[in-house]
Tab-separated table of C-alpha atoms in Angstrom:
chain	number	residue	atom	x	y	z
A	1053	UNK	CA	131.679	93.933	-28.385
A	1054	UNK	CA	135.102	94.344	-29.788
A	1055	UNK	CA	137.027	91.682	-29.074
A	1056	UNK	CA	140.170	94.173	-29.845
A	1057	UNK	CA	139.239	96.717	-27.863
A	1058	UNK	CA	138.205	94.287	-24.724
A	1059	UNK	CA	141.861	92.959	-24.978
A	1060	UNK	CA	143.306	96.113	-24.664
A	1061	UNK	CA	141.419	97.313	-21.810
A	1062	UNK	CA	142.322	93.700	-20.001
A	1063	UNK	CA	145.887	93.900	-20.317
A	1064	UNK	CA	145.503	97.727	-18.922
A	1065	UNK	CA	143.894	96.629	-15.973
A	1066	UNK	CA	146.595	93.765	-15.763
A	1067	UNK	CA	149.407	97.340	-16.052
A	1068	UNK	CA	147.578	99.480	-13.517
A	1069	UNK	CA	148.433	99.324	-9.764
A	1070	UNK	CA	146.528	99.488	-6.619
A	1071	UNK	CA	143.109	99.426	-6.435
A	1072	UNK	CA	139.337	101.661	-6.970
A	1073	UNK	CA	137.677	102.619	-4.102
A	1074	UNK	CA	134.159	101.021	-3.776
A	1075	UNK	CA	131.155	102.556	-4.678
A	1076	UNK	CA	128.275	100.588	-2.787
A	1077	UNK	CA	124.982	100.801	-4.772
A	1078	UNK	CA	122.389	103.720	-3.974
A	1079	UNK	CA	119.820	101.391	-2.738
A	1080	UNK	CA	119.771	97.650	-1.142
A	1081	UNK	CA	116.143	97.236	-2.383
A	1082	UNK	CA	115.332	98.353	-6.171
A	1083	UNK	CA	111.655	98.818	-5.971
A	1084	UNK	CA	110.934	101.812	-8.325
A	1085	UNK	CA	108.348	100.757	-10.569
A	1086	UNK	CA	110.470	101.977	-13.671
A	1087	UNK	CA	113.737	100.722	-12.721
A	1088	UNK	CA	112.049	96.963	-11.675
A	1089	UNK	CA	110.687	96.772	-15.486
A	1090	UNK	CA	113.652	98.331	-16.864
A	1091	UNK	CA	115.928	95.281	-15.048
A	1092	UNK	CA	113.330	93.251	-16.269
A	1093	UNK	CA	113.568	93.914	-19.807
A	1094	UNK	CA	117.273	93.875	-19.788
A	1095	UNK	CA	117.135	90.433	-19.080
A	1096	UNK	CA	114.715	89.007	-21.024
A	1097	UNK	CA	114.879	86.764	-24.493
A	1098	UNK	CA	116.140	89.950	-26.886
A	1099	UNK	CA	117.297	91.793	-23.324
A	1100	UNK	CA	121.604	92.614	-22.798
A	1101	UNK	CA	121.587	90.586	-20.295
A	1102	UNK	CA	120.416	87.112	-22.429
A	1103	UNK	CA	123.788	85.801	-23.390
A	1104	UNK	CA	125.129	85.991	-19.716
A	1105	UNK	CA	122.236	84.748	-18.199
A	1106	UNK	CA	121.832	81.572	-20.805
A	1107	UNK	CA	126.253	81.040	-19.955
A	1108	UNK	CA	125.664	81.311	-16.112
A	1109	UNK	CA	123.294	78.873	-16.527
A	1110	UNK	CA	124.758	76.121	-18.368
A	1111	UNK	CA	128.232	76.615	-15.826
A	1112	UNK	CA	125.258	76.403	-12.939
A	1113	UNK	CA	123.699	73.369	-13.513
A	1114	UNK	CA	127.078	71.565	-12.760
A	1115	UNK	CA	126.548	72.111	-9.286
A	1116	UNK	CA	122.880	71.381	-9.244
A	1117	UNK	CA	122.126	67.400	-8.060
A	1118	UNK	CA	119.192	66.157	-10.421
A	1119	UNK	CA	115.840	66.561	-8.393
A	1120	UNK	CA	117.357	68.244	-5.734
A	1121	UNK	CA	116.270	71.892	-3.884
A	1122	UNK	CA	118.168	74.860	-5.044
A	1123	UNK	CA	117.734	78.390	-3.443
A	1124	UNK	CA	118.329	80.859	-5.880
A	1125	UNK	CA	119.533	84.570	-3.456
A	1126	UNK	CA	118.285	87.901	-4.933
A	1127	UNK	CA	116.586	86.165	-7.199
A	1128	UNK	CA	115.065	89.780	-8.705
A	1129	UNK	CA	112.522	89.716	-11.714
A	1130	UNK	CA	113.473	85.670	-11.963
A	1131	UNK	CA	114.416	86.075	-15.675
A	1132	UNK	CA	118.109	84.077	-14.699
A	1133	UNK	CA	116.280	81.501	-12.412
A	1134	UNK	CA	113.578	81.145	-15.131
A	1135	UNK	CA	116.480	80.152	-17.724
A	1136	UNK	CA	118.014	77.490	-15.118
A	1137	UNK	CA	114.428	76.289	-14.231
A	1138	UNK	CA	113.677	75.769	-17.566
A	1139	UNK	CA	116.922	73.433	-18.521
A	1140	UNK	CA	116.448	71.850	-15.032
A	1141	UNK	CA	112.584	71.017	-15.120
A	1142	UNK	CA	113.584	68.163	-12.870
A	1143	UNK	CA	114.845	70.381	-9.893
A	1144	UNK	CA	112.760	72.679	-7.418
A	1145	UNK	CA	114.015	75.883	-7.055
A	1146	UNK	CA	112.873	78.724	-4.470
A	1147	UNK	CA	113.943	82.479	-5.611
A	1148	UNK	CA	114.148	84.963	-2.327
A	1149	UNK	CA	114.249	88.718	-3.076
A	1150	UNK	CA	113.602	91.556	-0.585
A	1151	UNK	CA	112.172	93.671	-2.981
A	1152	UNK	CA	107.897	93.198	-3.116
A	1153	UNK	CA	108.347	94.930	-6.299
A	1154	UNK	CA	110.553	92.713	-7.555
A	1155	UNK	CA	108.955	89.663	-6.584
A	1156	UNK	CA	105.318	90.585	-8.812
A	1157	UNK	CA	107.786	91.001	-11.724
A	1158	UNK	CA	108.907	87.738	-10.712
A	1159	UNK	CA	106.021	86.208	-10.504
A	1160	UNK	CA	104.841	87.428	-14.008
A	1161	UNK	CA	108.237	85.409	-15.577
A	1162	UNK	CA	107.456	82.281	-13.824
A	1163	UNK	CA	103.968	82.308	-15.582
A	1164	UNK	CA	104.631	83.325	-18.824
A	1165	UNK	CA	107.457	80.517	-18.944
A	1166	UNK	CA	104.848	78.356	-17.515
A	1167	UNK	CA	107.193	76.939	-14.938
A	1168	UNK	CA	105.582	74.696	-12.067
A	1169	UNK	CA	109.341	74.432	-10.213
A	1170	UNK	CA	109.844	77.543	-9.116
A	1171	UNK	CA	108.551	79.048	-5.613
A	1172	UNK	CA	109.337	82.739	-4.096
A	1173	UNK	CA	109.591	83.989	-1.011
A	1174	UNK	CA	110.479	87.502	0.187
A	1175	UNK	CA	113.433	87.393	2.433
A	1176	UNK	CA	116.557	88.717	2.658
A	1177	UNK	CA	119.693	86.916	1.548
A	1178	UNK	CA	121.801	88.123	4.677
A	1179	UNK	CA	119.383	86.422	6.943
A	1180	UNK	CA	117.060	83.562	5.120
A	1181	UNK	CA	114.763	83.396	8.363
A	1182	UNK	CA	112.407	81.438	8.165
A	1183	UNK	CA	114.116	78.942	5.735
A	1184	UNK	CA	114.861	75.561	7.635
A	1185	UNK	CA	118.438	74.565	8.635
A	1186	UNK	CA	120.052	71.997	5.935
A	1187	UNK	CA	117.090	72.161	3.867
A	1188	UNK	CA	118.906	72.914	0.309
A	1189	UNK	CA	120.467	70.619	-2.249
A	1190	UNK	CA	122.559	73.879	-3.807
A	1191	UNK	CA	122.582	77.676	-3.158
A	1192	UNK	CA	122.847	79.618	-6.284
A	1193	UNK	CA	123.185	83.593	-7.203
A	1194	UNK	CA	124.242	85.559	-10.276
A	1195	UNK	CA	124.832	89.365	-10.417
A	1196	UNK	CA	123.495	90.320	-7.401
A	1197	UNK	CA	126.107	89.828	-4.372
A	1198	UNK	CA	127.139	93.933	-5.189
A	1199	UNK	CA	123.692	94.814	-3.524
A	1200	UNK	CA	125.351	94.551	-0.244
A	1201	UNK	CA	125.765	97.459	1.595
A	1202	UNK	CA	129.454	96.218	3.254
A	1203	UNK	CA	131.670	93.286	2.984
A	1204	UNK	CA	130.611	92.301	6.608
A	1205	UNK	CA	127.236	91.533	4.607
A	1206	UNK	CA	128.842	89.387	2.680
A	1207	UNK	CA	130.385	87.033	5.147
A	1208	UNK	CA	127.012	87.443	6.693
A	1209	UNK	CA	125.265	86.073	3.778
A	1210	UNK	CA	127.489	82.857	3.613
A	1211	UNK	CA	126.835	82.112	7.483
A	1212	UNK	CA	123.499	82.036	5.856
A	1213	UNK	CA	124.186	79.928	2.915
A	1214	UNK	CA	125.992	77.608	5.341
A	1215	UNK	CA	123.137	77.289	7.777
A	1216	UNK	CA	120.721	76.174	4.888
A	1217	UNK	CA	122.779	74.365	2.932
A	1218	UNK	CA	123.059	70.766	3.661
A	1219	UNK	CA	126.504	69.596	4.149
A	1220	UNK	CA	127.120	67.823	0.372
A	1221	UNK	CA	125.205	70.781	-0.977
A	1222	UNK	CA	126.406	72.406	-4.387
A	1223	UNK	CA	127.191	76.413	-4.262
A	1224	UNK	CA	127.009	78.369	-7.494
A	1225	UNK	CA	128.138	82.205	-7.034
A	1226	UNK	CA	128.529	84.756	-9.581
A	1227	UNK	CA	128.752	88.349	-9.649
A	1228	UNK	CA	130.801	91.155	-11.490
A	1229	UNK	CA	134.954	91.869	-10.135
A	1230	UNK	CA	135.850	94.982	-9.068
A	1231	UNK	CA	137.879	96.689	-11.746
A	1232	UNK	CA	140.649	99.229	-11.932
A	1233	UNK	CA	140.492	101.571	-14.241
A	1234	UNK	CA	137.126	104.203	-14.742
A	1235	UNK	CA	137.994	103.552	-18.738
A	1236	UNK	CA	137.061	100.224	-18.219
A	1237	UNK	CA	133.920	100.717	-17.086
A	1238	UNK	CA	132.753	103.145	-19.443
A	1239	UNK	CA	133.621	100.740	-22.000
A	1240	UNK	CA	131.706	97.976	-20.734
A	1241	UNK	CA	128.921	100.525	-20.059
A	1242	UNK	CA	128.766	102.144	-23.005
A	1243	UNK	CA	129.681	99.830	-25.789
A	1244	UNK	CA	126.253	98.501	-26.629
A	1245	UNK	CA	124.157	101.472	-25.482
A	1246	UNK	CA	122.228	101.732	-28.332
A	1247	UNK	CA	120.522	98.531	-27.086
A	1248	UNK	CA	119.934	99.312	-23.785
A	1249	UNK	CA	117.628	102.037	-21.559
A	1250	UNK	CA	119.225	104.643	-19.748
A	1251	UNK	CA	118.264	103.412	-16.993
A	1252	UNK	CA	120.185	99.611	-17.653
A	1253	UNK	CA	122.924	101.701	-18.597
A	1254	UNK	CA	123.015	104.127	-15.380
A	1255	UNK	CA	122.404	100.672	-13.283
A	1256	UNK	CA	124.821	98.948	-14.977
A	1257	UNK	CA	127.710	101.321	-14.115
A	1258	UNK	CA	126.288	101.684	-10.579
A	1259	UNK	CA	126.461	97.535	-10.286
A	1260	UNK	CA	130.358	97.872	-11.780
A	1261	UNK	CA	131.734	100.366	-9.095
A	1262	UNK	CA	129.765	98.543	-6.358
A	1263	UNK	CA	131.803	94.886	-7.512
A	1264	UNK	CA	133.189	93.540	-4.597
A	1265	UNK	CA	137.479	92.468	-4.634
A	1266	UNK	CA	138.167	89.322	-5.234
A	1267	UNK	CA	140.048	89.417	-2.042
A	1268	UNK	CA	136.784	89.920	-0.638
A	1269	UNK	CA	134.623	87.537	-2.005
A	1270	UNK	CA	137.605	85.245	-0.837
A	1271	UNK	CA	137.465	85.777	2.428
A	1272	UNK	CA	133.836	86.349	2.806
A	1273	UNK	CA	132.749	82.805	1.451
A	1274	UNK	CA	135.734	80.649	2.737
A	1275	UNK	CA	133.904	79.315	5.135
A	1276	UNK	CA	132.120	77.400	2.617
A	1277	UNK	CA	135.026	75.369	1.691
A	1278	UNK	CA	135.766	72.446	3.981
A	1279	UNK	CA	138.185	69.275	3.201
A	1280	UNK	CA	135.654	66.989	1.442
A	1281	UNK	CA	133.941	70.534	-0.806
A	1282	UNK	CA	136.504	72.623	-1.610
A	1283	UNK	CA	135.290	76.365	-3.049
A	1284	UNK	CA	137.183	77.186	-6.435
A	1285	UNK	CA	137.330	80.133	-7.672
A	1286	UNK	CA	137.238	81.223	-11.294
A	1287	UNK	CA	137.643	84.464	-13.226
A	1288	UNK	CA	137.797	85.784	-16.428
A	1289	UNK	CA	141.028	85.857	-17.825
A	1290	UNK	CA	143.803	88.550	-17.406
A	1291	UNK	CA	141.108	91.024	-15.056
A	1292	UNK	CA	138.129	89.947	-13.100
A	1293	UNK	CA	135.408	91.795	-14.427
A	1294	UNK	CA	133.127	88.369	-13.657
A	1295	UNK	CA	133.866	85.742	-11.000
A	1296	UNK	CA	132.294	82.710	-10.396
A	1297	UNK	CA	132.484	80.562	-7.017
A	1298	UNK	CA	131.203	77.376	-7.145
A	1299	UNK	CA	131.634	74.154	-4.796
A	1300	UNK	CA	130.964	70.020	-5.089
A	1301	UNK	CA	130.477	69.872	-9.225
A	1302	UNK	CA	128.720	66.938	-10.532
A	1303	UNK	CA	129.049	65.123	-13.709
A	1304	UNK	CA	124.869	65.948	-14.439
A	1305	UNK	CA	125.656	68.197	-17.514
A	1306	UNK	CA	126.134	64.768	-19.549
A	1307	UNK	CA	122.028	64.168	-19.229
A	1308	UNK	CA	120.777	63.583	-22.959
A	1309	UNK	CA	117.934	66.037	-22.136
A	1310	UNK	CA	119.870	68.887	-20.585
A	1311	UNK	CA	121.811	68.853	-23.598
A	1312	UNK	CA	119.029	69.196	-26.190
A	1313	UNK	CA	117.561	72.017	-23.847
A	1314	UNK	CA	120.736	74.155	-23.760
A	1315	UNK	CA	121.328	73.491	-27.219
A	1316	UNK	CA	117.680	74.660	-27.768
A	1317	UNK	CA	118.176	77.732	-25.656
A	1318	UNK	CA	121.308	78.710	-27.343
A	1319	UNK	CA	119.636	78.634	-30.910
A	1320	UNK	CA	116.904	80.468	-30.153
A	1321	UNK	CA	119.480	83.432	-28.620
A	1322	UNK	CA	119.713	86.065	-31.586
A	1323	UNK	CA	123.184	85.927	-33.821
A	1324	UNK	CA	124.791	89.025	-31.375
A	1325	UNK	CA	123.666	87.003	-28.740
A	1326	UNK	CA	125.375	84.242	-29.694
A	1327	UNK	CA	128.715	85.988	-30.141
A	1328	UNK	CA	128.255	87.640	-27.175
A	1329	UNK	CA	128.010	84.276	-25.150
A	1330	UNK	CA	130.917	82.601	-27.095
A	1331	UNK	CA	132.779	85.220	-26.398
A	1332	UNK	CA	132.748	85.263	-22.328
A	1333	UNK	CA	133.094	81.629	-22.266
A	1334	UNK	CA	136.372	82.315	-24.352
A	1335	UNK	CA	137.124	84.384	-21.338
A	1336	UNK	CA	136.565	82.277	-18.605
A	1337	UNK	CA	137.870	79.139	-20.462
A	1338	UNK	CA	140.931	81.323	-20.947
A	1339	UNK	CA	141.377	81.672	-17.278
A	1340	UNK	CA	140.240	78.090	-16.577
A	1341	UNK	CA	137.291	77.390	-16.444
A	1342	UNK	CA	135.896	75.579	-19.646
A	1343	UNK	CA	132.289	75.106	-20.660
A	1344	UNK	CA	130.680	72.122	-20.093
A	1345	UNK	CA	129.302	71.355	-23.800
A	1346	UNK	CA	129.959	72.386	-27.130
A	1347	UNK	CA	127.926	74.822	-28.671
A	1348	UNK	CA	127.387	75.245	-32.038
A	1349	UNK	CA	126.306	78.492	-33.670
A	1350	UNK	CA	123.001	78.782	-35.641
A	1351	UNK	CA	123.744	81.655	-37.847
């Protein structure tokens, strides 16, 4: 990605007044067969969606408490949770998807990463029947929040989160922002779509102009802050094209062995990869929110 380029659409969305209309996704559930392995793919090892996947992780884990329960909402073909799982062997995680489909893809990750901490459960996020009250240690989700239909599903889904979580719990939330400008979008689209599908690509723009406001994911998960666990907010800096909401961090990122894992992961990410994850933690670090570690590039 041009780092140029990125700039230039950043300070245009910073120039541009008012807002975009919403464009909620075509469907709640993704269960054709071709777009299931096509989301798949995109986030696997060599996948697009790699880099972000290996950066939410590493900002993740500083809400996780070590050997705690985590619920992981939308969890889709598990390639994000199987990243976290993997650098947190000593947590138990449960994924919840509505999306049968999704789930056997799911399932498939889990084994070929040969992960014994990770359970999954159909369900739906807005909801959670079934799971017990105060029964998790942390709520996680990454990229998926735009799959509801309304806003009113999102403040459903943290009256949700709140009934599950246990009061001390940690809450990790990440998803794209709503942008301004349809030049954006294409830009982000477009600008590596000789490594993607069609379909990632089509999908991709469909998840962009579905982004909630950050107004909205304000108001929607305030609840979730109280006196003792305040919710911050972070975004990337000068536009929000990724937020992240995230309550009661821990000091557990200075483990000796999470340390060597993530610095294991990040090696093994290919050289564009790399750059590619530097790069948005220069953008989120730029609008506060620093990472964790040090990483050091391979190639």
């Amino acid at each position: 990605m041009s780092a140029l380029v990125m700039m230039m659409h950043m300070f245009m969305e910073c120039l541009t007044p008012g807002d975009r209309p919403r464009v909620p996704e075509p469907d709640l559930v993704m269960a054709a067969p071709e777009q299931v392995q096509a989301f798949a793919n995109s986030g696997d090892h060599h996948g697009p969606l790699a880099p972000i996947y290996l950066y939410l992780a590493i900002q993740a884990t500083s809400t996780i408490p070590v050997g705690g329960r985590v619920l992981d909402l939308a969890c889709g073909p598990c390639n994000q949770l199987a990243v976290l799982a993997s650098l947190r062997p000593d947590t138990e995680f449960v994924g919840v998807d509505l999306s049968a489909a999704m789930l056997a893809q799911a399932r498939a990750t889990i084994e070929r990463a040969h992960l014994r901490n990770v359970t999954l459960v159909q369900g739906d996020m807005r909801t959670l029947a079934g799971l017990p009250d105060q029964s998790f240690d942390g709520v996680f989700s990454t990229l998926s929040l735009h799959h509801l239909p309304t806003p009113s599903d999102l403040a459903t889904t943290a009256r949700a989160v709140t009934r599950v979580l246990k009061p001390a719990g940690g809450v990790f939330l990440a998803d794209f922002g709503r942008l301004k400008r349809p030049a954006t979008l294409d830009f982000l689209v477009h600008d590596r779509e000789s490594e993607q599908t069609p379909l990632f690509t089509q999908d991709y723009m469909n998840s962009l102009r579905a982004a909630f406001s950050l107004s909205e994911l304000r108001r929607a998960f305030e609840a979730l802050s109280t006196p003792e666990h305040a919710l911050q907010v972070h975004t990337t800096a000068l536009a929000p094209f990724m937020v992240i909401l995230r309550r009661n961090v821990l000091a557990s990122t200075t483990d000796r062995a999470w340390r060597h894992a993530t610095q294991a992961a990040f090696a093994g990410l290919t050289d564009s990869h790399q750059r590619d994850l530097l790069a948005l933690a220069n953008w989120f670090q730029a609008g506060g929110l620093p990472l964790p570690l040090a990483l050091n590039r391979t190639r």
